[in-house]
Amino acid sequence: MGIISEDIKNKKYKNVYLLYGDEAYLRESYKRALVNALTVPSDTLNYARFSGKETNPAEVVSLANTLPFMAAKRVITVDDSGFFKNACDDIAEYIAAPSEDTCLIFNESEIDKRGRAYKAAQKAGFTVEASHPDENELKRWIAGNLKRAGKNIRENTVELIMSTVGTDMYLLDGELNKLISYTGEINEVTDDDIKAVCTVNPSDSIFKLIEAMALQR
């Protein structure tokens, strides 16, 4: 998120962003942060969305080369197009010489780093990898989200959240919102709050059941 945060802070945006990696939650968060900084989703004249493998690359490039209407930037998001998984010359050529008036944001779950489009994006400094955070990074993310909501939390309580909910960031985000609402004006999240409102991850329960069966408990 550091690169994107700096771009938003300095209001100096790249012409193309390729968001990729194994953490879908982070990719979606990066994309949303850029869109919210650059435009408003209701501006249908300057904001367009494409999604899926059926997306026509020529249509994306044509729109990207169209001047914005009474706005500083045209903003286009493209989700899971496959342009960076399979050969796509139209996109590779556009990335090599993008429009200065457009911010084109690709959010891709699958890429091929050997492909021409990826290499063009990497060479230009347009790539942002969203990898699943390690345990310590995830702890800081949980504590940071609660801090922004005015909540303090002890490290062992953060560990209890992770052992209860798991490490899926979408699930964690939902449970943190529940905790923030549940605690109301109270400024510290405790173990009792976790036990009261957090949903146990079903897959975690299955693993514990299998482990218990293996130990004949």
Short mmCIF file of C-alpha atoms in Angstrom, two decimals, residues 95-96 116-127:
data_model
loop_
_atom_site.label_atom_id
_atom_site.label_comp_id
_atom_site.label_asym_id
_atom_site.label_seq_id
_atom_site.Cartn_x
_atom_site.Cartn_y
_atom_site.Cartn_z
CA ILE A 95 1.16 0.51 -21.50
CA ALA A 96 4.33 1.38 -23.42
CA ARG A 116 4.78 -8.72 -22.87
CA ALA A 117 2.07 -6.77 -21.05
CA TYR A 118 3.48 -7.54 -17.61
CA LYS A 119 7.03 -6.73 -18.69
CA ALA A 120 5.89 -3.39 -20.11
CA ALA A 121 4.07 -2.54 -16.85
CA GLN A 122 7.03 -3.60 -14.72
CA LYS A 123 9.53 -1.64 -16.82
CA ALA A 124 7.42 1.50 -16.46
CA GLY A 125 7.05 1.04 -12.69
CA PHE A 126 3.31 0.43 -12.88
CA THR A 127 3.15 -2.88 -10.94
#
